Amino acid sequence: MPELPEVETVCRGIAPFVEGQKITRVIVRESRLRWPVVDNLENKLKNLKILQVARRGKYIILNSQKSALLIHLGMSGHVRILSKQESPKKHDHIDICFDNKKLLRYHDPRRFGAVLWQEDNRQQHFRLAHYGPEPLSRDFSVSWLHAKARKRQCAIKTLIMDNKIVVGVGNIYASEALFRAGIKPDSPASTLNEIQITRLIQSIQYTLKLAIKRGGTTLKDFLDMNGNPGYFSQSLNVYGRVNQPCYTCHSKIKHYKMQGRATYYCPSCQKR
DNA sequence: AGTGCGGCCTGTCCGC
DNA sequence: TGCGGACAGGCCGCAC
C-alpha cells in the first residue's frame, strides 16, 4: 500500500530513466481505473518529452513542457521500468515507451489507482485543487495545524489523514506518527494543545523521512521499481503489532477499527 | 461546513 | 478441496 514515502521512492527511482526522454508509444490495456483513462492517451502523449518527475501527495507527476500525466498507485499499484518488451502479465494496464528503449509499466490489481491527463500544467489538476500542504514543507506548520485542529471535533488520526489538512499521511504513518508523538489516535483534534501539535508535526516528518530513507514500507505488495521491497516495515512501532510488546514500555499494543481503518496504539505510551 | 459511511476493486486468508 | 465472506484501505461522493 503505497503511501508518500513509497511514492517518493518510486519517483526517485524512475526519474533517471524518464527525465529528458521522449514518449514513443503508449499502450492502454485496461482503462477502467479509479477514473477512466482519458480517450486517446497515446495521441496525447506521443512525442512529448518528459522534463521532470514530481510528486504531490501520493501522485506521481510526469511533467512535459505544457502538460502533465498524473499517476496514483492507489492501494495495490506499482510502476516499473523495463528495459525490453516483456510480455504483459495480468493487471499490467498501461505501458509508456520512451525513445531510450525503456518502458514504464503501470500495474494495479485492485484498480484503486488512477492515470490522469492534464492538458495544461500551469495550474494544478482539479483533483489536487483541495490539497493541503506537503507534510515535509514549511507550509505544514504548527500555526496551520493548530488553527485547523481547534475547530474540529473528529479524532486526531482522522484529521491528519485528511488531504485538506495535510497530504500523504496514510493509515500506517498516521498510527506510527501518533505513537511517536505520544498522542492517542482518538483524541478529539480540538483538545490538542500547541505542544502536542508541535510534537505531532515533528513526529509525522520524522516518520516520513525515515521511511523514505529506508525505501518505503513493504507490507504485502509494495515493491520499488526494481521489484525490491522497502525496509521501513522493520521500523514500525505499532502498525500490525497487535498484542506484541511495545518497544518502549512492553505494554501490549492494542488495535481497533476507527472509521473502518485498523488503528494501532500503545495504551500506556499514548495517554492523551 | 463538518462528519460518517458506502462503494470501488482483487488477492489472500479463514472457517465451515 | 471448494466456497463464501471478511479484510486490506485511499479517496471520492453522498446523506445528514
CSV table of C-alpha atoms (C1' of nucleotides) in Angstrom, one decimal:
chain,number,residue,atom,x,y,z
A,1,MET,CA,0.0,0.0,0.0
A,2,PRO,CA,2.0,2.9,-1.3
A,3,GLU,CA,2.0,6.0,0.9
A,4,LEU,CA,4.0,9.1,0.5
A,5,PRO,CA,7.4,7.5,1.2
A,6,GLU,CA,6.7,4.7,-1.3
A,7,VAL,CA,5.6,7.2,-3.9
A,8,GLU,CA,8.7,9.3,-3.3
A,9,THR,CA,10.9,6.2,-3.6
A,10,VAL,CA,9.2,5.4,-6.9
A,11,CYS,CA,9.7,9.0,-8.2
A,12,ARG,CA,13.3,9.0,-7.4
A,13,GLY,CA,13.7,5.5,-8.9
A,14,ILE,CA,12.1,6.3,-12.3
A,15,ALA,CA,13.4,9.9,-12.7
A,16,PRO,CA,16.8,8.9,-14.2
A,17,PHE,CA,15.1,6.7,-16.8
A,18,VAL,CA,12.3,9.0,-17.9
A,19,GLU,CA,13.5,12.6,-17.5
A,20,GLY,CA,14.6,14.0,-20.8
A,21,GLN,CA,13.1,11.1,-22.7
A,22,LYS,CA,10.6,11.4,-25.5
A,23,ILE,CA,7.5,9.2,-25.4
A,24,THR,CA,7.3,7.0,-28.5
A,25,ARG,CA,4.4,4.7,-27.8
A,26,VAL,CA,1.6,4.2,-25.2
A,27,ILE,CA,-0.4,1.1,-24.7
A,28,VAL,CA,-3.6,1.1,-22.6
A,29,ARG,CA,-4.9,-2.4,-22.0
A,30,GLU,CA,-7.3,-1.5,-19.3
A,31,SER,CA,-8.8,2.0,-19.0
A,32,ARG,CA,-11.2,1.2,-16.1
A,33,LEU,CA,-9.1,2.5,-13.2
A,34,ARG,CA,-10.5,4.6,-10.4
A,35,TRP,CA,-11.4,7.1,-13.1
A,36,PRO,CA,-11.5,6.0,-16.7
A,37,VAL,CA,-8.2,6.7,-18.5
A,38,VAL,CA,-8.7,9.5,-21.0
A,39,ASP,CA,-9.6,8.5,-24.5
A,40,ASN,CA,-6.7,8.6,-27.0
A,41,LEU,CA,-4.0,8.8,-24.3
A,42,GLU,CA,-1.5,7.6,-26.9
A,43,ASN,CA,-2.1,10.5,-29.2
A,44,LYS,CA,-1.9,13.0,-26.4
A,45,LEU,CA,1.4,11.6,-25.0
A,46,LYS,CA,3.2,10.6,-28.2
A,47,ASN,CA,6.3,12.7,-29.0
A,48,LEU,CA,6.1,14.5,-25.6
A,49,LYS,CA,9.3,14.8,-23.8
A,50,ILE,CA,9.2,14.3,-20.1
A,51,LEU,CA,11.1,17.1,-18.5
A,52,GLN,CA,10.6,16.4,-14.8
A,53,VAL,CA,9.2,13.8,-12.4
A,54,ALA,CA,7.5,15.4,-9.5
A,55,ARG,CA,5.2,14.3,-6.6
A,56,ARG,CA,2.2,15.9,-5.0
A,57,GLY,CA,0.8,13.9,-2.1
A,58,LYS,CA,0.6,10.4,-3.4
A,59,TYR,CA,0.5,11.4,-7.1
A,60,ILE,CA,3.5,10.9,-9.3
A,61,ILE,CA,3.5,13.7,-11.9
A,62,LEU,CA,5.3,13.4,-15.2
A,63,ASN,CA,5.7,17.0,-16.5
A,64,SER,CA,6.3,17.8,-20.1
A,65,GLN,CA,6.6,21.4,-21.4
A,66,LYS,CA,2.9,22.2,-21.3
A,67,SER,CA,1.1,19.2,-20.0
A,68,ALA,CA,1.3,16.5,-17.3
A,69,LEU,CA,0.4,12.9,-16.6
A,70,LEU,CA,-0.6,12.1,-13.1
A,71,ILE,CA,-0.2,8.6,-11.8
A,72,HIS,CA,-1.8,7.4,-8.5
A,73,LEU,CA,-0.9,3.9,-7.3
A,74,GLY,CA,-4.0,3.5,-5.1
A,75,MET,CA,-3.5,0.6,-2.8
A,76,SER,CA,-2.1,-2.0,-4.9
A,77,GLY,CA,-0.4,-0.3,-7.8
A,78,HIS,CA,3.2,-0.1,-8.8
A,79,VAL,CA,5.2,1.1,-11.8
A,80,ARG,CA,8.3,-0.5,-13.1
A,81,ILE,CA,11.0,0.4,-15.6
A,82,LEU,CA,11.6,-2.4,-18.1
A,83,SER,CA,14.5,-2.5,-20.5
A,84,LYS,CA,12.9,-4.6,-23.1
A,85,GLN,CA,9.4,-5.6,-24.1
A,86,GLU,CA,8.4,-8.3,-21.6
A,87,SER,CA,5.1,-9.8,-22.3
A,88,PRO,CA,2.5,-8.1,-20.1
A,89,LYS,CA,1.1,-10.0,-17.2
A,90,LYS,CA,-2.3,-9.8,-15.6
A,91,HIS,CA,-3.1,-6.3,-14.4
A,92,ASP,CA,-0.3,-4.7,-16.4
A,93,HIS,CA,-2.7,-1.9,-17.5
A,94,ILE,CA,-0.6,0.7,-19.2
A,95,ASP,CA,2.8,0.9,-20.9
A,96,ILE,CA,4.6,4.1,-21.7
A,97,CYS,CA,7.6,3.6,-24.0
A,98,PHE,CA,10.4,6.0,-24.4
A,99,ASP,CA,13.0,6.6,-27.1
A,100,ASN,CA,15.8,5.3,-24.8
A,101,LYS,CA,14.1,1.9,-25.3
A,102,LYS,CA,12.9,1.9,-21.6
A,103,LEU,CA,9.3,1.2,-20.8
A,104,LEU,CA,7.3,2.4,-17.8
A,105,ARG,CA,4.7,-0.2,-16.9
A,106,TYR,CA,1.7,0.5,-14.7
A,107,HIS,CA,0.3,-2.5,-12.8
A,108,ASP,CA,-2.6,-2.3,-10.4
A,109,PRO,CA,-4.7,-5.4,-9.5
A,110,ARG,CA,-7.3,-3.6,-7.4
A,111,ARG,CA,-7.6,-0.6,-9.8
A,112,PHE,CA,-7.9,1.9,-7.0
A,113,GLY,CA,-5.2,3.9,-8.7
A,114,ALA,CA,-5.5,6.4,-11.5
A,115,VAL,CA,-3.8,7.8,-14.5
A,116,LEU,CA,-4.9,11.3,-15.2
A,117,TRP,CA,-4.2,13.6,-18.2
A,118,GLN,CA,-3.7,17.3,-17.6
A,119,GLU,CA,-3.7,19.4,-20.7
A,120,ASP,CA,-2.2,22.5,-19.1
A,121,ASN,CA,0.3,22.0,-16.3
A,122,ARG,CA,0.5,25.7,-15.4
A,123,GLN,CA,-2.4,25.1,-13.0
A,124,GLN,CA,-2.8,22.1,-10.8
A,125,HIS,CA,-5.1,19.3,-11.7
A,126,PHE,CA,-8.6,19.8,-10.3
A,127,ARG,CA,-8.2,16.5,-8.4
A,128,LEU,CA,-5.5,18.2,-6.4
A,129,ALA,CA,-7.2,21.6,-6.0
A,130,HIS,CA,-8.3,20.9,-2.5
A,131,TYR,CA,-4.9,19.5,-1.4
A,132,GLY,CA,-3.4,20.9,1.8
A,133,PRO,CA,0.3,21.4,2.4
A,134,GLU,CA,3.0,18.8,1.8
A,135,PRO,CA,3.9,17.3,5.2
A,136,LEU,CA,7.7,17.9,4.6
A,137,SER,CA,7.2,21.5,3.6
A,138,ARG,CA,7.3,24.6,5.8
A,139,ASP,CA,3.6,25.2,5.0
A,140,PHE,CA,2.8,22.3,7.3
A,141,SER,CA,3.3,24.5,10.3
A,142,VAL,CA,2.2,24.5,13.9
A,143,SER,CA,0.1,27.5,13.3
A,144,TRP,CA,-1.6,25.9,10.3
A,145,LEU,CA,-2.4,22.6,12.0
A,146,HIS,CA,-3.4,24.1,15.3
A,147,ALA,CA,-5.8,26.5,13.6
A,148,LYS,CA,-7.4,23.6,11.8
A,149,ALA,CA,-7.4,21.2,14.7
A,150,ARG,CA,-9.0,23.6,17.2
A,151,LYS,CA,-12.1,23.8,15.1
A,152,ARG,CA,-12.5,20.1,14.6
A,153,GLN,CA,-14.2,17.5,16.8
A,154,CYS,CA,-13.0,14.5,14.8
A,155,ALA,CA,-10.3,12.2,16.1
A,156,ILE,CA,-6.8,13.5,15.5
A,157,LYS,CA,-5.9,10.4,13.4
A,158,THR,CA,-8.8,11.2,11.1
A,159,LEU,CA,-7.6,14.8,10.9
A,160,ILE,CA,-4.1,14.0,9.8
A,161,MET,CA,-5.3,11.6,7.2
A,162,ASP,CA,-7.5,14.3,5.7
A,163,ASN,CA,-5.8,15.6,2.5
A,164,LYS,CA,-7.2,19.0,3.0
A,165,ILE,CA,-5.2,19.3,6.2
A,166,VAL,CA,-2.0,17.6,5.1
A,167,VAL,CA,-1.4,15.3,2.1
A,168,GLY,CA,0.2,12.0,2.0
A,169,VAL,CA,-0.3,10.7,5.6
A,170,GLY,CA,-2.0,7.4,5.2
A,171,ASN,CA,-3.1,4.8,7.7
A,172,ILE,CA,0.3,3.3,8.5
A,173,TYR,CA,2.1,6.5,9.1
A,174,ALA,CA,-0.8,8.1,11.0
A,175,SER,CA,-0.6,5.3,13.6
A,176,GLU,CA,3.2,5.5,13.7
A,177,ALA,CA,3.4,9.3,14.0
A,178,LEU,CA,0.8,9.3,16.8
A,179,PHE,CA,2.7,6.7,18.7
A,180,ARG,CA,5.9,8.7,18.3
A,181,ALA,CA,4.1,11.8,19.5
A,182,GLY,CA,2.6,10.0,22.5
A,183,ILE,CA,-0.9,11.0,21.4
A,184,LYS,CA,-4.0,8.7,21.5
A,185,PRO,CA,-5.4,8.2,18.0
A,186,ASP,CA,-9.0,9.0,19.2
A,187,SER,CA,-8.2,12.2,21.0
A,188,PRO,CA,-10.5,14.9,19.6
A,189,ALA,CA,-8.5,17.2,17.4
A,190,SER,CA,-9.7,20.3,19.2
A,191,THR,CA,-8.3,19.1,22.5
A,192,LEU,CA,-4.6,19.1,21.5
A,193,ASN,CA,-2.5,21.9,22.8
A,194,GLU,CA,0.3,23.7,21.0
A,195,ILE,CA,3.0,21.5,22.4
A,196,GLN,CA,1.2,18.3,21.3
A,197,ILE,CA,0.6,19.8,17.8
A,198,THR,CA,4.3,20.7,17.6
A,199,ARG,CA,5.3,17.2,18.6
A,200,LEU,CA,2.8,15.7,16.2
A,201,ILE,CA,4.2,17.6,13.2
A,202,GLN,CA,7.8,16.7,14.2
A,203,SER,CA,6.7,13.0,14.5
A,204,ILE,CA,5.0,13.0,11.1
A,205,GLN,CA,8.0,14.5,9.5
A,206,TYR,CA,10.5,12.2,11.3
A,207,THR,CA,8.5,9.1,10.4
A,208,LEU,CA,8.0,10.0,6.8
A,209,LYS,CA,11.7,11.0,6.3
A,210,LEU,CA,12.9,7.8,8.0
A,211,ALA,CA,10.6,5.7,5.8
A,212,ILE,CA,11.9,7.5,2.7
A,213,LYS,CA,15.4,6.7,3.8
A,214,ARG,CA,14.5,3.1,4.2
A,215,GLY,CA,12.9,2.9,0.8
A,216,GLY,CA,9.3,2.8,2.0
A,217,THR,CA,7.3,0.2,3.8
A,218,THR,CA,6.6,-3.2,2.3
A,219,LEU,CA,3.7,-5.0,4.0
A,220,LYS,CA,2.2,-7.2,1.4
A,221,ASP,CA,2.6,-5.8,-2.1
A,222,PHE,CA,4.8,-2.7,-2.2
A,223,LEU,CA,7.9,-3.2,-4.4
A,224,ASP,CA,10.0,-0.4,-5.7
A,225,MET,CA,10.5,0.0,-9.4
A,226,ASN,CA,13.3,-2.6,-9.4
A,227,GLY,CA,10.9,-5.0,-7.7
A,228,ASN,CA,12.7,-4.7,-4.4
A,229,PRO,CA,10.8,-4.3,-1.1
A,230,GLY,CA,11.2,-1.3,1.2
A,231,TYR,CA,12.7,-1.8,4.6
A,232,PHE,CA,10.7,0.5,6.8
A,233,SER,CA,8.4,-2.3,8.0
A,234,GLN,CA,11.3,-3.3,10.3
A,235,SER,CA,11.0,0.2,11.9
A,236,LEU,CA,7.2,0.0,12.6
A,237,ASN,CA,6.5,0.6,16.3
A,238,VAL,CA,2.8,-0.1,16.4
A,239,TYR,CA,1.3,-0.8,13.0
A,240,GLY,CA,0.4,-4.5,12.6
A,241,ARG,CA,1.9,-5.3,16.0
A,242,VAL,CA,-1.3,-6.1,17.9
A,243,ASN,CA,-0.7,-8.0,21.2
A,244,GLN,CA,3.1,-7.6,20.8
A,245,PRO,CA,5.0,-5.7,23.4
A,246,CYS,CA,5.7,-2.0,22.9
A,247,TYR,CA,9.4,-1.5,22.3
A,248,THR,CA,9.3,1.4,24.8
A,249,CYS,CA,7.3,0.2,27.7
A,250,HIS,CA,6.5,-3.5,26.9
A,251,SER,CA,2.7,-3.0,27.2
A,252,LYS,CA,0.7,-4.9,24.7
A,253,ILE,CA,0.0,-3.0,21.5
A,254,LYS,CA,-3.8,-2.6,21.0
A,255,HIS,CA,-5.8,-2.1,17.9
A,256,TYR,CA,-9.4,-1.4,16.9
A,257,LYS,CA,-11.3,0.0,14.0
A,258,MET,CA,-11.7,3.7,13.6
A,259,GLN,CA,-13.9,4.6,10.8
A,260,GLY,CA,-13.2,1.3,9.0
A,261,ARG,CA,-9.4,1.6,9.4
A,262,ALA,CA,-7.2,-0.5,11.5
A,263,THR,CA,-5.7,1.7,14.2
A,264,TYR,CA,-2.8,0.6,16.4
A,265,TYR,CA,-1.6,2.3,19.5
A,266,CYS,CA,0.2,1.7,22.8
A,267,PRO,CA,-2.2,2.2,25.7
A,268,SER,CA,0.5,3.4,28.1
A,269,CYS,CA,2.8,5.4,25.8
A,270,GLN,CA,-0.2,7.3,24.2
A,271,LYS,CA,-2.0,8.7,27.1
A,272,ARG,CA,-3.9,11.8,25.9
B,1,DA,C1',-19.3,23.1,6.7
B,2,DG,C1',-18.2,19.0,9.3
B,3,DT,C1',-19.0,14.2,9.8
B,4,DG,C1',-19.7,9.5,8.8
B,5,DC,C1',-20.2,5.9,5.8
B,6,DG,C1',-20.7,3.2,1.4
B,7,DG,C1',-18.5,1.9,-2.7
B,8,DC,C1',-14.9,0.9,-5.7
B,9,DC,C1',-11.6,-3.4,-6.6
B,10,DT,C1',-9.0,-8.1,-6.3
B,11,DG,C1',-6.0,-11.2,-3.8
B,12,DT,C1',-5.5,-13.6,0.4
B,13,DC,C1',-6.8,-15.8,4.3
B,14,DC,C1',-10.0,-18.1,7.4
B,15,DG,C1',-13.8,-21.1,8.9
B,16,DC,C1',-17.0,-24.5,7.6
C,1,DT,C1',-10.8,-29.0,-1.8
C,2,DG,C1',-14.2,-25.7,-2.6
C,3,DC,C1',-16.7,-21.8,-1.3
C,4,DG,C1',-18.4,-17.8,0.9
C,5,DG,C1',-17.3,-14.0,3.5
C,6,DA,C1',-14.2,-10.8,5.8
C,7,DC,C1',-10.4,-7.9,5.2
C,8,DA,C1',-7.0,-4.8,3.3
C,9,DG,C1',-7.6,0.8,2.6
C,10,DG,C1',-7.1,5.7,-0.4
C,11,DC,C1',-10.2,8.6,-1.7
C,12,DC,C1',-14.5,10.1,-3.6
C,13,DG,C1',-19.2,11.2,-3.2
C,14,DC,C1',-23.3,11.2,-0.9
C,15,DA,C1',-26.6,11.9,3.0
C,16,DC,C1',-27.4,14.0,7.2
